[in-house]
Short mmCIF file of C-alpha atoms and ligand atoms in Angstrom, two decimals:
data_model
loop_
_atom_site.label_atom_id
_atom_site.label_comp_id
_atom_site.label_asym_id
_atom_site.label_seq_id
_atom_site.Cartn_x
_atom_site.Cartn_y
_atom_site.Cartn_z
CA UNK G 1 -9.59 -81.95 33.32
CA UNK G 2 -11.29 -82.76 30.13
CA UNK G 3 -9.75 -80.44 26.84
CA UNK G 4 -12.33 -78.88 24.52
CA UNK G 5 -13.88 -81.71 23.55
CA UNK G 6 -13.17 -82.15 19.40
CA UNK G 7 -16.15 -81.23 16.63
CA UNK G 8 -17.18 -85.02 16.56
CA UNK G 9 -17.19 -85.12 20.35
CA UNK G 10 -19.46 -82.36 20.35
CA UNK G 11 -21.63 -83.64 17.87
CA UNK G 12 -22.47 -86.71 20.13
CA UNK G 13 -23.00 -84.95 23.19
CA UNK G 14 -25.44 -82.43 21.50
CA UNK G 15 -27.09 -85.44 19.82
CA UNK G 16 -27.34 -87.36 23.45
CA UNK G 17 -28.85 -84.45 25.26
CA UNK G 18 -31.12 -82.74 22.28
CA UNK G 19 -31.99 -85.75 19.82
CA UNK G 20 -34.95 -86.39 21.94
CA UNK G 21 -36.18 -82.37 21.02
CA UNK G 22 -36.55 -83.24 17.85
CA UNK G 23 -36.54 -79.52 16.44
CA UNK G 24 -33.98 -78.10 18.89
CA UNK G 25 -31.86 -80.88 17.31
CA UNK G 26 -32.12 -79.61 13.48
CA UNK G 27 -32.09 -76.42 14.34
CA UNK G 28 -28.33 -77.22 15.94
CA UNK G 29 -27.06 -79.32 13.24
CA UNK G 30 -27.99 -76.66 11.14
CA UNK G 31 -26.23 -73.67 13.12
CA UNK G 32 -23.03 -76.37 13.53
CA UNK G 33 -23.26 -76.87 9.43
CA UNK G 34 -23.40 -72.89 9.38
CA UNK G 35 -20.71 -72.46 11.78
CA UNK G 36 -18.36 -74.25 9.62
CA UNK G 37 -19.13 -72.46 7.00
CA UNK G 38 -18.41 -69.13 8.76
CA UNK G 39 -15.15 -70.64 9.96
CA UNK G 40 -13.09 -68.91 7.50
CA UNK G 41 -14.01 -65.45 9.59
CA UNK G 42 -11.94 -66.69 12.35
CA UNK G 43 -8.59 -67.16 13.34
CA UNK G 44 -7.48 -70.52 11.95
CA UNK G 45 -6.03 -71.38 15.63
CA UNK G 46 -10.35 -70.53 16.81
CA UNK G 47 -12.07 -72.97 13.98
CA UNK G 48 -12.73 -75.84 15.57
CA UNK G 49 -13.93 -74.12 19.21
CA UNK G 50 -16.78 -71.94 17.00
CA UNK G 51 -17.86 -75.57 15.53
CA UNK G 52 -17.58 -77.08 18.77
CA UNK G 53 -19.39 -74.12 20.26
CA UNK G 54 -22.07 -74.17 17.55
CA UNK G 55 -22.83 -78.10 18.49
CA UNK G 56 -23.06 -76.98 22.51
CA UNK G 57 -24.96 -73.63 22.05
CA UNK G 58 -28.28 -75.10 23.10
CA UNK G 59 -28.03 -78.13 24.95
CA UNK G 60 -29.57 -75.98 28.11
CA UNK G 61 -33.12 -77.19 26.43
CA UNK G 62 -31.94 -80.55 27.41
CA UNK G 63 -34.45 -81.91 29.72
CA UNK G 64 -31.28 -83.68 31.46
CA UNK G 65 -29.46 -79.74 31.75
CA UNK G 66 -32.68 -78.07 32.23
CA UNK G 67 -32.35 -75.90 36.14
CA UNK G 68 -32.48 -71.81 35.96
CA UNK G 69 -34.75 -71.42 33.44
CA UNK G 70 -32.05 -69.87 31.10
CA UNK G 71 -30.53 -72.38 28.38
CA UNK G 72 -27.69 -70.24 27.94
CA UNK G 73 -26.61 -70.45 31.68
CA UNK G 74 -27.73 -74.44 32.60
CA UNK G 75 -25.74 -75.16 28.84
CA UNK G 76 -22.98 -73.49 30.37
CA UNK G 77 -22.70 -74.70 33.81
CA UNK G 78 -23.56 -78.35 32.70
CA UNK G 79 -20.29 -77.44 30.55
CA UNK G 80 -18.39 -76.28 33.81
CA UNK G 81 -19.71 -79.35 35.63
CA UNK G 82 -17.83 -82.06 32.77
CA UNK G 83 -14.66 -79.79 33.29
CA UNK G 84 -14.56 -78.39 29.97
CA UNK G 85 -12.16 -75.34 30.03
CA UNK G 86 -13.77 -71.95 30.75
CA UNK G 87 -13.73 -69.96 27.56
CA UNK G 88 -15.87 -72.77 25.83
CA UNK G 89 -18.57 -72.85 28.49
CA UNK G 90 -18.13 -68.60 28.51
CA UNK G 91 -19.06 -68.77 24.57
CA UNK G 92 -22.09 -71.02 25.32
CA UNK G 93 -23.27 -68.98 28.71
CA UNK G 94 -23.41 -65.68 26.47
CA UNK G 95 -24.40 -66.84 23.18
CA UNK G 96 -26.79 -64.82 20.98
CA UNK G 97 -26.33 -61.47 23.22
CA UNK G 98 -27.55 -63.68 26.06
CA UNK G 99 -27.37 -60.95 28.75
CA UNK G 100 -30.69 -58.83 27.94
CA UNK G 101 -32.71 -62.52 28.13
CA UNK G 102 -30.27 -63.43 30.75
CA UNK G 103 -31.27 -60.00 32.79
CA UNK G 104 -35.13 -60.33 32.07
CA UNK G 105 -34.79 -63.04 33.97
CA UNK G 106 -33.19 -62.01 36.59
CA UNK G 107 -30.41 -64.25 36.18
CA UNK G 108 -27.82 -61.19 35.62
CA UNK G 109 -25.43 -62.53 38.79
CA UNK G 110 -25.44 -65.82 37.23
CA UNK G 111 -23.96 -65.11 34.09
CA UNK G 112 -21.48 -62.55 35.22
CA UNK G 113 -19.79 -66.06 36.06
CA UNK G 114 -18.59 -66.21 32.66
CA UNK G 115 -16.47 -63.35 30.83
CA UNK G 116 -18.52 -61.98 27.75
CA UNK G 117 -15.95 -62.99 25.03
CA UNK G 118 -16.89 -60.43 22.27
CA UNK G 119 -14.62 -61.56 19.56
CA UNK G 120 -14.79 -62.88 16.15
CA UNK G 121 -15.81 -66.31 17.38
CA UNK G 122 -18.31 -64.96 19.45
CA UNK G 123 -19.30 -62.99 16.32
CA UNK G 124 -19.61 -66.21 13.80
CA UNK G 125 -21.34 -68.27 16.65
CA UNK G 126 -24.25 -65.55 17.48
CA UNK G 127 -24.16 -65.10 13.37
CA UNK G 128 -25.07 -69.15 12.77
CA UNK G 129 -27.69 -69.23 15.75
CA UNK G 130 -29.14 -65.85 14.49
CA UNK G 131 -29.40 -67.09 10.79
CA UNK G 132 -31.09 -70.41 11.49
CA UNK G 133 -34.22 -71.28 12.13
CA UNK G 134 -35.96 -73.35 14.58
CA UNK G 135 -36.26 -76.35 12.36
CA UNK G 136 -32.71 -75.92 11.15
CA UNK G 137 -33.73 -73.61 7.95
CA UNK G 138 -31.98 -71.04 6.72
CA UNK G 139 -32.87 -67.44 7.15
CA UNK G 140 -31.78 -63.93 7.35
CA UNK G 141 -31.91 -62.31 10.09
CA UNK G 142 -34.83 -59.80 10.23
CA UNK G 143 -37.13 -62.87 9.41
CA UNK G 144 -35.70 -65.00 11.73
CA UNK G 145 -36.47 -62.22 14.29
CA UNK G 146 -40.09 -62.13 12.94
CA UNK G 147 -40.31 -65.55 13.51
CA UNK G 148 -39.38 -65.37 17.32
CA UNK G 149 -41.37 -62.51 17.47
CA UNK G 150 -44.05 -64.43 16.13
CA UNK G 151 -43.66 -67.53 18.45
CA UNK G 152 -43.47 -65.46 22.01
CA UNK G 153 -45.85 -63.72 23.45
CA UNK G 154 -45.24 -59.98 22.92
CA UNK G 155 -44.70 -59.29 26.38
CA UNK G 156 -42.83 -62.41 27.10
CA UNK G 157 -39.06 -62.40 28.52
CA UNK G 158 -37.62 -63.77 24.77
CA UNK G 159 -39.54 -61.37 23.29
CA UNK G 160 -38.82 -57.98 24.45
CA UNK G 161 -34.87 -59.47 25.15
CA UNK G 162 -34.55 -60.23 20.90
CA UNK G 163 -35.94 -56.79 20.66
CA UNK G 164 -33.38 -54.81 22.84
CA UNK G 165 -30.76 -57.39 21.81
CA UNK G 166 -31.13 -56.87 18.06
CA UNK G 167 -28.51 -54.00 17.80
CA UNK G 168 -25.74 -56.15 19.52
CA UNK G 169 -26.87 -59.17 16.64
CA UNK G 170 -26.81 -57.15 13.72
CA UNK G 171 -23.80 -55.78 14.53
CA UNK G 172 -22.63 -59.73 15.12
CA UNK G 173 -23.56 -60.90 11.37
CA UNK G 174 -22.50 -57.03 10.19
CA UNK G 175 -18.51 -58.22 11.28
CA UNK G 176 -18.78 -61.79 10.57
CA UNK G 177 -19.85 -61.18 6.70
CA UNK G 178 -16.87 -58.56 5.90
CA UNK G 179 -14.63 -61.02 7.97
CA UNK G 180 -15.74 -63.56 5.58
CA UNK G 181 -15.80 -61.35 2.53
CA UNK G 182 -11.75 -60.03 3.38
CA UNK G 183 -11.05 -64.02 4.49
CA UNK G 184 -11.95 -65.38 0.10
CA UNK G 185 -9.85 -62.43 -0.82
CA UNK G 186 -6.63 -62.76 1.11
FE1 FE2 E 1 -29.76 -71.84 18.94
#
């Protein structure tokens, strides 16, 4: 059974599956870049799963992953498929308070699959999605909210699942940044 696969292992799986999306694929080299970054909020032992998370977060858009309808869960089992251990493809599957999209969809069964890790990984990787945009720009969150906001229908399943989710996100980026803050002090 395959280990986590290393950062640069990662990085060329992600770019296989998501260089073709030519967005997508900023936007994840961006959250990866941002995930190292965050790194220092995390237990030294954790680094290198939140970058290798970061890289894997959204290769569900893959046309080659693509099944469900949910990136978070065909990500995750594609993951599960390749034998990567179970935590990693647990990160991916619930990434970005994936369970109110997840549930919208009707998908809830699915995911229960995979334990919610709420932790400060989990923290640091919804933090670098949340704080990205879709072409890989840096934003805060409340615009990067907007901008999803802007780009779904009101009504549509992404939409009203950012809006309940945005509690569970703020909270997220709210831990990472004092994490971060306490990790340049000590
Ligand atoms: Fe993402």
């Amino acid at each position: 059974m395959p280990e986590t696969p290393t950062p640069g292992e990662a990085r060329s799986l992600a770019q296989q599956l998501l260089e073709p999306l030519h967005r997508r694929w900023a936007h994840v080299q961006a959250v990866a870049e941002k995930a190292r970054e965050l790194s220092p909020a995390v237990d030294e032992q954790d680094r290198e799963l939140l970058v290798v998370a970061a890289w894997l977060h959204d290769i569900g858009y893959s046309p080659e992953v693509r099944d469900t309808g949910s990136h978070q869960i065909d990500g995750a089992a594609y993951l599960e498929r390749q034998g990567y251990p179970d935590r990693l493809c647990a990160l991916v599957a619930h990434h970005s308070a994936a369970s109110y999209e997840v549930a919208h969809r009707g998908l809830a069964d699915r995911l229960a699959h995979w334990e919610c890790e709420r932790s400060p990984v989990s923290d640091a990787l919804w933090t670098a999605d949340m704080t990205t945009g879709p072409a890989g720009q840096r934003m805060g969150y409340p615009e990067r909210l907007e901008e999803i906001l802007e780009r779904y229908e009101p009504d549509s399943v992404v939409a009203r699942a950012m809006t309940a989710a945005r509690t569970s996100i703020e909270i997220a980026i709210d831990q990472t940044t004092i994490r971060l803050e306490r990790a340049k002090f000590s």
